[in-house]
PDB file of C-alpha atoms in Angstrom:
ATOM      1  CA  MET J  44     147.306 -27.326  99.209  1.00  0.00           C
ATOM      2  CA  ARG J  45     145.782 -30.299  97.587  1.00  0.00           C
ATOM      3  CA  VAL J  46     146.472 -34.050  96.818  1.00  0.00           C
ATOM      4  CA  GLN J  47     144.037 -35.663  94.846  1.00  0.00           C
ATOM      5  CA  GLU J  48     143.846 -39.029  92.939  1.00  0.00           C
ATOM      6  CA  ALA J  49     142.168 -37.142  89.854  1.00  0.00           C
ATOM      7  CA  ALA J  50     143.936 -35.870  86.665  1.00  0.00           C
ATOM      8  CA  PHE J  51     144.071 -31.785  86.837  1.00  0.00           C
ATOM      9  CA  SER J  52     144.799 -29.365  83.819  1.00  0.00           C
ATOM     10  CA  PRO J  53     147.884 -27.215  84.520  1.00  0.00           C
ATOM     11  CA  ASP J  54     146.209 -24.528  82.234  1.00  0.00           C
ATOM     12  CA  GLN J  55     142.607 -24.420  84.763  1.00  0.00           C
ATOM     13  CA  LEU J  56     145.514 -24.326  87.705  1.00  0.00           C
ATOM     14  CA  GLN J  57     147.313 -21.379  86.238  1.00  0.00           C
ATOM     15  CA  ARG J  58     144.256 -19.379  85.745  1.00  0.00           C
ATOM     16  CA  SER J  59     143.170 -19.783  88.882  1.00  0.00           C
ATOM     17  CA  LEU J  60     145.791 -17.935  90.327  1.00  0.00           C
ATOM     18  CA  PRO J  61     145.903 -14.043  91.596  1.00  0.00           C
ATOM     19  CA  ALA J  62     146.976 -11.683  89.076  1.00  0.00           C
ATOM     20  CA  ALA J  63     150.296 -10.717  89.475  1.00  0.00           C
ATOM     21  CA  GLY J  64     153.666  -8.561  88.586  1.00  0.00           C
ATOM     22  CA  ALA J  65     155.417 -12.442  87.883  1.00  0.00           C
ATOM     23  CA  VAL J  66     153.924 -15.804  87.894  1.00  0.00           C
ATOM     24  CA  VAL J  67     155.742 -19.091  87.841  1.00  0.00           C
ATOM     25  CA  THR J  68     154.694 -22.202  87.483  1.00  0.00           C
ATOM     26  CA  PHE J  69     155.954 -26.348  87.602  1.00  0.00           C
ATOM     27  CA  THR J  70     154.641 -29.101  86.233  1.00  0.00           C
ATOM     28  CA  GLY J  71     156.218 -32.168  87.120  1.00  0.00           C
ATOM     29  CA  ASN J  72     154.931 -34.976  84.267  1.00  0.00           C
ATOM     30  CA  VAL J  73     155.421 -38.982  85.128  1.00  0.00           C
ATOM     31  CA  ARG J  74     158.763 -40.238  83.237  1.00  0.00           C
ATOM     32  CA  ASP J  75     158.068 -43.351  80.758  1.00  0.00           C
ATOM     33  CA  ALA J  76     161.339 -44.332  81.966  1.00  0.00           C
ATOM     34  CA  GLY J  77     162.919 -44.954  85.420  1.00  0.00           C
ATOM     35  CA  ALA J  78     166.410 -46.291  86.658  1.00  0.00           C
ATOM     36  CA  GLY J  79     164.389 -49.851  86.370  1.00  0.00           C
ATOM     37  CA  GLY J  80     163.564 -49.370  82.729  1.00  0.00           C
ATOM     38  CA  ALA J  81     160.708 -48.688  80.993  1.00  0.00           C
ATOM     39  CA  VAL J  82     157.560 -47.251  82.812  1.00  0.00           C
ATOM     40  CA  ASP J  83     153.858 -47.436  81.961  1.00  0.00           C
ATOM     41  CA  SER J  84     152.405 -46.147  85.066  1.00  0.00           C
ATOM     42  CA  LEU J  85     153.066 -45.176  88.684  1.00  0.00           C
ATOM     43  CA  GLN J  86     151.408 -46.026  91.943  1.00  0.00           C
ATOM     44  CA  LEU J  87     151.742 -42.981  94.356  1.00  0.00           C
ATOM     45  CA  GLU J  88     151.408 -43.808  98.091  1.00  0.00           C
ATOM     46  CA  HIS J  89     151.159 -41.639 100.558  1.00  0.00           C
ATOM     47  CA  TYR J  90     150.900 -40.953 104.426  1.00  0.00           C
ATOM     48  CA  ALA J  91     147.182 -38.977 104.267  1.00  0.00           C
ATOM     49  CA  GLY J  92     147.112 -36.342 106.712  1.00  0.00           C
ATOM     50  CA  MET J  93     151.002 -35.832 107.072  1.00  0.00           C
ATOM     51  CA  THR J  94     150.999 -35.100 103.623  1.00  0.00           C
ATOM     52  CA  GLU J  95     148.804 -32.326 103.883  1.00  0.00           C
ATOM     53  CA  HIS J  96     150.443 -30.706 106.843  1.00  0.00           C
ATOM     54  CA  SER J  97     153.687 -30.935 105.269  1.00  0.00           C
ATOM     55  CA  LEU J  98     152.583 -29.456 101.925  1.00  0.00           C
ATOM     56  CA  GLN J  99     151.204 -26.460 103.897  1.00  0.00           C
ATOM     57  CA  ALA J 100     154.168 -25.978 106.304  1.00  0.00           C
ATOM     58  CA  ILE J 101     156.285 -25.754 103.192  1.00  0.00           C
ATOM     59  CA  ALA J 102     154.480 -23.548 101.597  1.00  0.00           C
ATOM     60  CA  GLU J 103     154.019 -21.539 105.090  1.00  0.00           C
ATOM     61  CA  GLU J 104     157.998 -21.360 104.770  1.00  0.00           C
ATOM     62  CA  ALA J 105     157.996 -19.907 101.456  1.00  0.00           C
ATOM     63  CA  ALA J 106     155.694 -17.276 102.198  1.00  0.00           C
ATOM     64  CA  ALA J 107     157.707 -16.405 105.426  1.00  0.00           C
ATOM     65  CA  ARG J 108     160.956 -15.613 103.228  1.00  0.00           C
ATOM     66  CA  TRP J 109     159.773 -14.325 100.472  1.00  0.00           C
ATOM     67  CA  ALA J 110     157.476 -11.656  99.497  1.00  0.00           C
ATOM     68  CA  LEU J 111     154.609 -14.087  97.550  1.00  0.00           C
ATOM     69  CA  ALA J 112     150.355 -13.141  96.517  1.00  0.00           C
ATOM     70  CA  ALA J 113     150.021 -17.205  96.320  1.00  0.00           C
ATOM     71  CA  ALA J 114     151.321 -20.103  96.565  1.00  0.00           C
ATOM     72  CA  HIS J 115     149.627 -23.180  95.380  1.00  0.00           C
ATOM     73  CA  VAL J 116     150.662 -26.814  95.289  1.00  0.00           C
ATOM     74  CA  VAL J 117     148.294 -30.065  93.983  1.00  0.00           C
ATOM     75  CA  HIS J 118     149.745 -33.441  93.858  1.00  0.00           C
ATOM     76  CA  ARG J 119     148.008 -36.828  92.463  1.00  0.00           C
ATOM     77  CA  VAL J 120     147.773 -39.771  94.458  1.00  0.00           C
ATOM     78  CA  GLY J 121     146.868 -43.525  93.441  1.00  0.00           C
ATOM     79  CA  ARG J 122     147.571 -44.746  90.074  1.00  0.00           C
ATOM     80  CA  LEU J 123     149.001 -42.415  86.962  1.00  0.00           C
ATOM     81  CA  ASP J 124     150.220 -43.515  83.576  1.00  0.00           C
ATOM     82  CA  ALA J 125     153.268 -42.364  81.639  1.00  0.00           C
ATOM     83  CA  GLY J 126     153.422 -38.267  80.455  1.00  0.00           C
ATOM     84  CA  GLU J 127     150.481 -37.576  82.835  1.00  0.00           C
ATOM     85  CA  ALA J 128     151.215 -34.155  85.338  1.00  0.00           C
ATOM     86  CA  ILE J 129     151.913 -35.940  88.722  1.00  0.00           C
ATOM     87  CA  VAL J 130     152.719 -32.254  90.746  1.00  0.00           C
ATOM     88  CA  TRP J 131     151.916 -28.966  89.829  1.00  0.00           C
ATOM     89  CA  VAL J 132     152.959 -25.670  91.955  1.00  0.00           C
ATOM     90  CA  GLY J 133     151.819 -22.100  91.133  1.00  0.00           C
ATOM     91  CA  VAL J 134     153.558 -19.199  92.550  1.00  0.00           C
ATOM     92  CA  CYS J 135     152.879 -15.541  92.531  1.00  0.00           C
ATOM     93  CA  ALA J 136     154.729 -12.344  93.571  1.00  0.00           C
ATOM     94  CA  ALA J 137     155.369  -8.498  92.569  1.00  0.00           C
ATOM     95  CA  HIS J 138     158.716  -9.180  90.682  1.00  0.00           C
ATOM     96  CA  ARG J 139     160.374 -12.860  88.864  1.00  0.00           C
ATOM     97  CA  ALA J 140     163.341 -13.051  91.043  1.00  0.00           C
ATOM     98  CA  GLU J 141     160.806 -14.023  94.225  1.00  0.00           C
ATOM     99  CA  ALA J 142     158.329 -16.291  92.031  1.00  0.00           C
ATOM    100  CA  PHE J 143     161.477 -18.816  90.530  1.00  0.00           C
ATOM    101  CA  ALA J 144     163.055 -19.216  93.816  1.00  0.00           C
ATOM    102  CA  ALA J 145     160.141 -19.459  95.804  1.00  0.00           C
ATOM    103  CA  CYS J 146     158.535 -22.172  93.079  1.00  0.00           C
ATOM    104  CA  GLU J 147     162.072 -24.204  93.110  1.00  0.00           C
ATOM    105  CA  PHE J 148     162.216 -24.042  96.721  1.00  0.00           C
ATOM    106  CA  ILE J 149     158.585 -25.670  97.012  1.00  0.00           C
ATOM    107  CA  MET J 150     159.794 -28.336  94.710  1.00  0.00           C
ATOM    108  CA  ASP J 151     163.551 -29.032  96.326  1.00  0.00           C
ATOM    109  CA  ALA J 152     161.490 -29.526 100.164  1.00  0.00           C
ATOM    110  CA  LEU J 153     158.571 -31.565  98.537  1.00  0.00           C
ATOM    111  CA  LYS J 154     161.319 -33.854  97.327  1.00  0.00           C
ATOM    112  CA  THR J 155     162.575 -34.594 100.279  1.00  0.00           C
ATOM    113  CA  ARG J 156     160.062 -33.846 103.014  1.00  0.00           C
ATOM    114  CA  ALA J 157     156.266 -34.245 101.723  1.00  0.00           C
ATOM    115  CA  PRO J 158     155.655 -37.804 102.488  1.00  0.00           C
ATOM    116  CA  PHE J 159     154.948 -39.682  99.020  1.00  0.00           C
ATOM    117  CA  TRP J 160     156.253 -42.538  97.393  1.00  0.00           C
ATOM    118  CA  LYS J 161     156.720 -44.080  94.021  1.00  0.00           C
ATOM    119  CA  LYS J 162     156.286 -47.510  92.384  1.00  0.00           C
ATOM    120  CA  GLU J 163     156.864 -48.397  88.686  1.00  0.00           C
ATOM    121  CA  HIS J 164     155.322 -50.430  86.642  1.00  0.00           C
ATOM    122  CA  GLY J 165     156.341 -51.561  83.674  1.00  0.00           C
ATOM    123  CA  PRO J 166     157.306 -54.782  81.398  1.00  0.00           C
ATOM    124  CA  GLN J 167     159.914 -55.538  83.672  1.00  0.00           C
ATOM    125  CA  GLY J 168     157.321 -55.759  86.394  1.00  0.00           C
ATOM    126  CA  ALA J 169     157.129 -53.732  89.338  1.00  0.00           C
ATOM    127  CA  ARG J 170     159.702 -51.557  91.843  1.00  0.00           C
ATOM    128  CA  TRP J 171     159.881 -48.953  94.354  1.00  0.00           C
ATOM    129  CA  VAL J 172     161.735 -45.921  93.277  1.00  0.00           C
ATOM    130  CA  ASP J 173     164.840 -45.215  95.472  1.00  0.00           C
ATOM    131  CA  ALA J 174     165.435 -41.527  96.652  1.00  0.00           C
ATOM    132  CA  ARG J 175     168.343 -39.849  94.858  1.00  0.00           C
ATOM    133  CA  ALA J 176     171.096 -37.871  96.615  1.00  0.00           C
ATOM    134  CA  SER J 177     171.038 -34.964  94.181  1.00  0.00           C
ATOM    135  CA  ASP J 178     167.599 -34.471  95.406  1.00  0.00           C
ATOM    136  CA  VAL J 179     168.478 -33.693  99.042  1.00  0.00           C
ATOM    137  CA  ALA J 180     171.595 -31.979  98.115  1.00  0.00           C
ATOM    138  CA  ARG J 181     169.273 -29.506  96.177  1.00  0.00           C
ATOM    139  CA  ALA J 182     167.179 -29.083  98.957  1.00  0.00           C
ATOM    140  CA  GLN J 183     169.750 -28.603 101.061  1.00  0.00           C
ATOM    141  CA  ARG J 184     171.247 -25.443  99.377  1.00  0.00           C
ATOM    142  CA  TRP J 185     167.798 -24.049 100.364  1.00  0.00           C
ATOM    143  CA  GLN J 186     169.251 -24.282 104.221  1.00  0.00           C
ATOM    144  CA  LEU J 187     169.195 -20.821 105.381  1.00  0.00           C
ATOM    145  CA  PRO J 188     172.632 -20.048 107.378  1.00  0.00           C
ATOM    146  CA  ARG J 189     172.541 -19.606 111.126  1.00  0.00           C
ATOM    147  CA  THR J 190     173.635 -15.818 111.033  1.00  0.00           C
ATOM    148  CA  GLY J 191     173.965 -13.273 108.271  1.00  0.00           C
ATOM    149  CA  ASP J 192     171.112 -12.532 105.926  1.00  0.00           C
ATOM    150  CA  ALA J 193     168.195 -14.388 104.505  1.00  0.00           C
ATOM    151  CA  ASP J 194     167.545 -13.621 101.237  1.00  0.00           C
ATOM    152  CA  GLY J 195     167.030 -16.999 100.412  1.00  0.00           C
ATOM    153  CA  ALA J 196     169.391 -17.066  97.572  1.00  0.00           C
ATOM    154  CA  PRO J 197     171.004 -20.689  97.235  1.00  0.00           C
ATOM    155  CA  GLY J 198     174.441 -21.140  98.085  1.00  0.00           C
ATOM    156  CA  GLY J 199     176.738 -21.938  95.080  1.00  0.00           C
TER     157      GLY J 199
ATOM    158  CA  MET X1244     149.217 -47.363 123.436  1.00  0.00           C
ATOM    159  CA  LEU X1245     150.640 -46.191 120.453  1.00  0.00           C
ATOM    160  CA  ARG X1246     149.389 -46.272 117.262  1.00  0.00           C
ATOM    161  CA  VAL X1247     152.499 -47.234 114.741  1.00  0.00           C
ATOM    162  CA  LEU X1248     152.467 -47.137 110.768  1.00  0.00           C
ATOM    163  CA  PHE X1249     154.388 -48.060 108.019  1.00  0.00           C
ATOM    164  CA  PHE X1250     154.548 -47.573 104.455  1.00  0.00           C
ATOM    165  CA  ALA X1251     155.645 -48.390 101.025  1.00  0.00           C
ATOM    166  CA  ARG X1252     158.628 -50.646 101.038  1.00  0.00           C
ATOM    167  CA  LEU X1253     158.834 -51.462 104.212  1.00  0.00           C
ATOM    168  CA  ARG X1254     155.103 -51.975 104.695  1.00  0.00           C
ATOM    169  CA  GLU X1255     155.440 -54.602 102.510  1.00  0.00           C
ATOM    170  CA  GLN X1256     159.196 -56.141 103.746  1.00  0.00           C
ATOM    171  CA  LEU X1257     157.015 -56.226 106.756  1.00  0.00           C
ATOM    172  CA  GLY X1258     153.972 -57.359 106.053  1.00  0.00           C
ATOM    173  CA  CYS X1259     152.208 -55.088 108.100  1.00  0.00           C
ATOM    174  CA  GLU X1260     151.080 -51.091 107.518  1.00  0.00           C
ATOM    175  CA  ALA X1261     149.670 -50.629 111.148  1.00  0.00           C
ATOM    176  CA  LEU X1262     149.671 -52.057 114.630  1.00  0.00           C
ATOM    177  CA  GLU X1263     148.778 -50.897 118.213  1.00  0.00           C
ATOM    178  CA  LEU X1264     151.418 -51.392 120.694  1.00  0.00           C
ATOM    179  CA  ALA X1265     150.886 -51.221 125.010  1.00  0.00           C
ATOM    180  CA  SER X1266     152.835 -48.187 126.217  1.00  0.00           C
ATOM    181  CA  GLU X1267     156.007 -49.412 127.772  1.00  0.00           C
ATOM    182  CA  PRO X1268     157.996 -47.647 130.628  1.00  0.00           C
ATOM    183  CA  GLY X1269     161.196 -48.219 128.497  1.00  0.00           C
ATOM    184  CA  ILE X1270     159.484 -47.132 124.717  1.00  0.00           C
ATOM    185  CA  ASP X1271     159.439 -43.674 125.235  1.00  0.00           C
ATOM    186  CA  SER X1272     161.366 -42.461 122.045  1.00  0.00           C
ATOM    187  CA  ILE X1273     161.436 -43.382 118.189  1.00  0.00           C
ATOM    188  CA  ALA X1274     165.110 -44.912 119.190  1.00  0.00           C
ATOM    189  CA  ALA X1275     163.507 -46.928 121.843  1.00  0.00           C
ATOM    190  CA  LEU X1276     160.430 -47.743 119.407  1.00  0.00           C
ATOM    191  CA  ARG X1277     162.466 -48.902 116.657  1.00  0.00           C
ATOM    192  CA  ALA X1278     164.454 -51.101 119.130  1.00  0.00           C
ATOM    193  CA  ALA X1279     161.574 -52.505 120.217  1.00  0.00           C
ATOM    194  CA  LEU X1280     159.588 -53.128 117.138  1.00  0.00           C
ATOM    195  CA  SER X1281     163.175 -54.648 116.458  1.00  0.00           C
ATOM    196  CA  GLU X1282     162.978 -57.775 118.338  1.00  0.00           C
ATOM    197  CA  ARG X1283     159.701 -59.266 116.427  1.00  0.00           C
ATOM    198  CA  GLY X1284     161.535 -61.500 114.395  1.00  0.00           C
ATOM    199  CA  PRO X1285     164.514 -61.166 111.691  1.00  0.00           C
ATOM    200  CA  VAL X1286     162.149 -59.826 108.874  1.00  0.00           C
ATOM    201  CA  TRP X1287     161.636 -56.947 111.706  1.00  0.00           C
ATOM    202  CA  LYS X1288     165.221 -56.286 112.494  1.00  0.00           C
ATOM    203  CA  GLU X1289     166.736 -56.225 109.262  1.00  0.00           C
ATOM    204  CA  ALA X1290     164.397 -54.084 107.667  1.00  0.00           C
ATOM    205  CA  LEU X1291     164.558 -51.646 110.756  1.00  0.00           C
ATOM    206  CA  ALA X1292     167.946 -51.810 110.560  1.00  0.00           C
ATOM    207  CA  ASP X1293     168.147 -49.681 107.322  1.00  0.00           C
ATOM    208  CA  ALA X1294     170.014 -46.208 108.337  1.00  0.00           C
ATOM    209  CA  ASN X1295     167.796 -44.271 105.507  1.00  0.00           C
ATOM    210  CA  LEU X1296     164.811 -44.713 107.403  1.00  0.00           C
ATOM    211  CA  LEU X1297     162.713 -41.951 108.482  1.00  0.00           C
ATOM    212  CA  ALA X1298     160.184 -41.833 111.179  1.00  0.00           C
ATOM    213  CA  ALA X1299     157.048 -39.388 111.904  1.00  0.00           C
ATOM    214  CA  VAL X1300     155.516 -38.529 115.149  1.00  0.00           C
ATOM    215  CA  ASN X1301     151.552 -37.080 115.214  1.00  0.00           C
ATOM    216  CA  LYS X1302     152.858 -36.383 110.903  1.00  0.00           C
ATOM    217  CA  SER X1303     155.859 -34.046 112.136  1.00  0.00           C
ATOM    218  CA  LEU X1304     159.297 -35.116 110.807  1.00  0.00           C
ATOM    219  CA  ALA X1305     161.158 -36.960 113.758  1.00  0.00           C
ATOM    220  CA  GLU X1306     164.467 -37.712 114.544  1.00  0.00           C
ATOM    221  CA  PRO X1307     165.732 -40.601 117.047  1.00  0.00           C
ATOM    222  CA  GLY X1308     165.219 -38.853 120.351  1.00  0.00           C
ATOM    223  CA  THR X1309     161.800 -37.686 119.800  1.00  0.00           C
ATOM    224  CA  PRO X1310     159.924 -38.309 123.198  1.00  0.00           C
ATOM    225  CA  LEU X1311     157.071 -40.479 122.706  1.00  0.00           C
ATOM    226  CA  VAL X1312     154.101 -40.640 124.890  1.00  0.00           C
ATOM    227  CA  SER X1313     150.662 -42.619 125.122  1.00  0.00           C
ATOM    228  CA  GLY X1314     148.359 -41.928 122.150  1.00  0.00           C
ATOM    229  CA  ASP X1315     150.965 -40.772 119.861  1.00  0.00           C
ATOM    230  CA  GLU X1316     150.870 -41.916 116.179  1.00  0.00           C
ATOM    231  CA  VAL X1317     153.902 -42.922 115.308  1.00  0.00           C
ATOM    232  CA  ALA X1318     155.045 -43.613 111.156  1.00  0.00           C
ATOM    233  CA  PHE X1319     158.445 -45.299 109.573  1.00  0.00           C
ATOM    234  CA  PHE X1320     158.790 -44.984 106.060  1.00  0.00           C
ATOM    235  CA  PRO X1321     161.573 -45.055 103.999  1.00  0.00           C
ATOM    236  CA  PRO X1322     163.199 -41.676 102.096  1.00  0.00           C
ATOM    237  CA  VAL X1323     160.489 -39.829 100.033  1.00  0.00           C
ATOM    238  CA  THR X1324     159.895 -40.249  96.206  1.00  0.00           C
ATOM    239  CA  GLY X1325     157.268 -37.681  95.281  1.00  0.00           C
ATOM    240  CA  GLY X1326     157.205 -34.816  93.084  1.00  0.00           C
TER     241      GLY X1326
END
């Protein structure tokens, strides 16, 4: 888990992953438009200490749920320009099903639990980004039933 | 003593990023602390009335009923928007 101000290279991060039968990576980039109009840059605020704790807990949950060889997360904070990579997740497993599921789970959990906040800067000024109900709904798909199997497949 | 932190839009609304509060017998949960902070003035009352606000105790997400003890670090913040 890394939270950093410096830019990162997704290619370089992917090369740092261990050899595995299945490698799934996700890169999130800063969009050039948000709900409030054009976006030139983002300011990413976070709760230092809790952020790392939260990402670690999410990765541990993923590792407890699926057989993974690795699960890495890198998230930037501070100022980012449109087009720059903001988050990267890399997951290795023996087979694709586990790698796809764990990567998506990690992003969905991060979106709703990790204490980061985006402020968009554009021609119209600055505005805080609002959380989206669709992100909460996506994260809820991963909640395990109280009884029954725990294969982690999201419900319909 | 409780250390209380505020983040993002809430920090800007309150004009406050951190404060320290002497422990009082009545302030024994997140809900009680939130009620006590709301008494600091109309801006605090309005900002802390937002039902979507989240709270953390010692850097873990907490619920209104989560108990507080002296020395705890508490944070209030809007729903998160990372990723």
